[in-house]
Amino acid sequence: MQRLAQRARAFDGRRPLVWDLLVTGFFTAAALIDFTGGGWRNIAHNTDVPGALVLLLSLGMSVPLLWRRRRPMTVLAVMVAFGAVNSASGAMLQVALVQLIVLFNIALRLPLKTLGWAGVLMLAPLVVGTLRYPKGSWDQQIVPQVWAYALVALLGIAVRSRQDYTRALVERARQLEVERDQQARLAAAAERTRIAREMHDIIGHNLSVITGLADGGKYAAARSPERAAQALDAISSTSRQALAELRRLLDVLREEAAETAELAPQPALTDLGRLIDGVRAAGLPVRSTFHGRADAVPQGQQLTVYRVVQEALTNTLKHAGPGATATVEVSYTTDGVSVSVTDTGQGGTPSEGGRGLTGMRERTALYAGRLEAGPRPHPEPGWQVRLHLPRATTPLSTSLSLSASLSPPQTDPQTDPQTEKESVR
């Protein structure tokens, strides 16, 4: 039954004129049958009403039903006029009840103020009939009709409220779908940014180290074959490490391999020593100094510090030129963690349009930190990168980062930076 009602409503929505013609034709045919069969005389107060008048009243109170949805108040006014004549003549045609359909449409579509005026208008035929042919008390003639009008009006209001509620639910669902799609697009864009940042950090640094090792091995090949062999070994090791990290990154991105992807700890502050050793092996002298302890630094901030130091040293390898040196200083205080990476290079400076500086700024912004990158103050040559991350600050982004999905947090108590550790090579 419910499915049949849904089909009828759907058909009415697609072809309202067809439905209006069917409804109007049905009630017009019923009124004409009542007229031709003489059934109206069974309840008429005056059976001597001329047939032409009865026919006119039958059509006047049924045909206007065709326009009930477009001009409901006009249709009701026409029907009430014919209804008043119907009551005054004593014909009392039952087709007058068709006014209830128009009243239902008014309650369904027009403001409540209009519904009140429609109710007052429909009282006119009742008053005329009561005055012209009084039978019993006014309560017996008018009150039942008024109750019928009120029930039809309440039914129209109830259906209207239900329709408004359904439309509100549909609109809310549509808005939620739009918001969901927008959030999915934003999340995808953020994830693409994280992927690009991770791939840049992994590939860019390792390729820079490999380039430095290859240049050094080429220079040493003629004079010291052993040093050249060591450089080739370092290139091989660094390449394998880069491939392994890249493979883990791509495995996580593949849906079918996400559950079985090989996991490994993401770099932390305890890995800075190994990072600096790799840069030194590529031919860049690096002086590193650590102040304080890194015990209370959150894992996410440790990754940010590591990546910033990695990118700064990578830029030094690529842009500082021959004979350059670098200094890395990391301080852990009650206010947070501060990092300074400087070099004495004479070469070019990192491009502002590249991904390196952009990635450092994005990582810093996640923890409401401060990053400064630029040439050292004149007359000192070289480039400097300064980073400060406040203590115990949660990331500004609530999305899951790719780095968090790659590995669980890990600490290495044997290699934690201790107070005033300094390494020069």
mmCIF file of C-alpha atoms in Angstrom, residues 21 25 44 47 50 61 70 125 131 147 170 177 180 208 291 296 318 330 353 361 371 373 388 414:
data_model
loop_
_atom_site.group_PDB
_atom_site.id
_atom_site.type_symbol
_atom_site.label_atom_id
_atom_site.label_comp_id
_atom_site.label_asym_id
_atom_site.label_seq_id
_atom_site.Cartn_x
_atom_site.Cartn_y
_atom_site.Cartn_z
ATOM 1 C CA LEU A 21 -8.078 16.171 -14.866
ATOM 2 C CA GLY A 25 -13.506 14.411 -14.114
ATOM 3 C CA ALA A 44 -33.291 18.334 -1.048
ATOM 4 C CA THR A 47 -37.558 19.318 -5.007
ATOM 5 C CA PRO A 50 -35.446 23.816 -12.073
ATOM 6 C CA MET A 61 -19.198 23.294 -7.822
ATOM 7 C CA ARG A 70 -2.983 27.106 -8.966
ATOM 8 C CA PRO A 125 -23.559 28.717 2.548
ATOM 9 C CA LEU A 131 -31.783 31.000 7.557
ATOM 10 C CA TRP A 147 -16.265 20.317 12.822
ATOM 11 C CA VAL A 170 16.321 15.624 2.642
ATOM 12 C CA GLU A 177 26.754 14.846 1.585
ATOM 13 C CA ARG A 180 31.350 15.051 3.415
ATOM 14 C CA SER A 208 72.020 14.653 -2.284
ATOM 15 C CA HIS A 291 71.811 21.108 24.934
ATOM 16 C CA ALA A 296 59.610 15.288 26.936
ATOM 17 C CA LYS A 318 73.326 21.100 -2.915
ATOM 18 C CA VAL A 330 69.678 21.708 19.152
ATOM 19 C CA GLY A 353 59.485 28.115 -5.045
ATOM 20 C CA ARG A 361 57.174 25.868 6.993
ATOM 21 C CA LEU A 371 60.815 29.166 11.335
ATOM 22 C CA ALA A 373 65.394 30.750 6.830
ATOM 23 C CA HIS A 388 61.511 26.959 17.529
ATOM 24 C CA GLN A 414 71.020 4.213 24.335
#
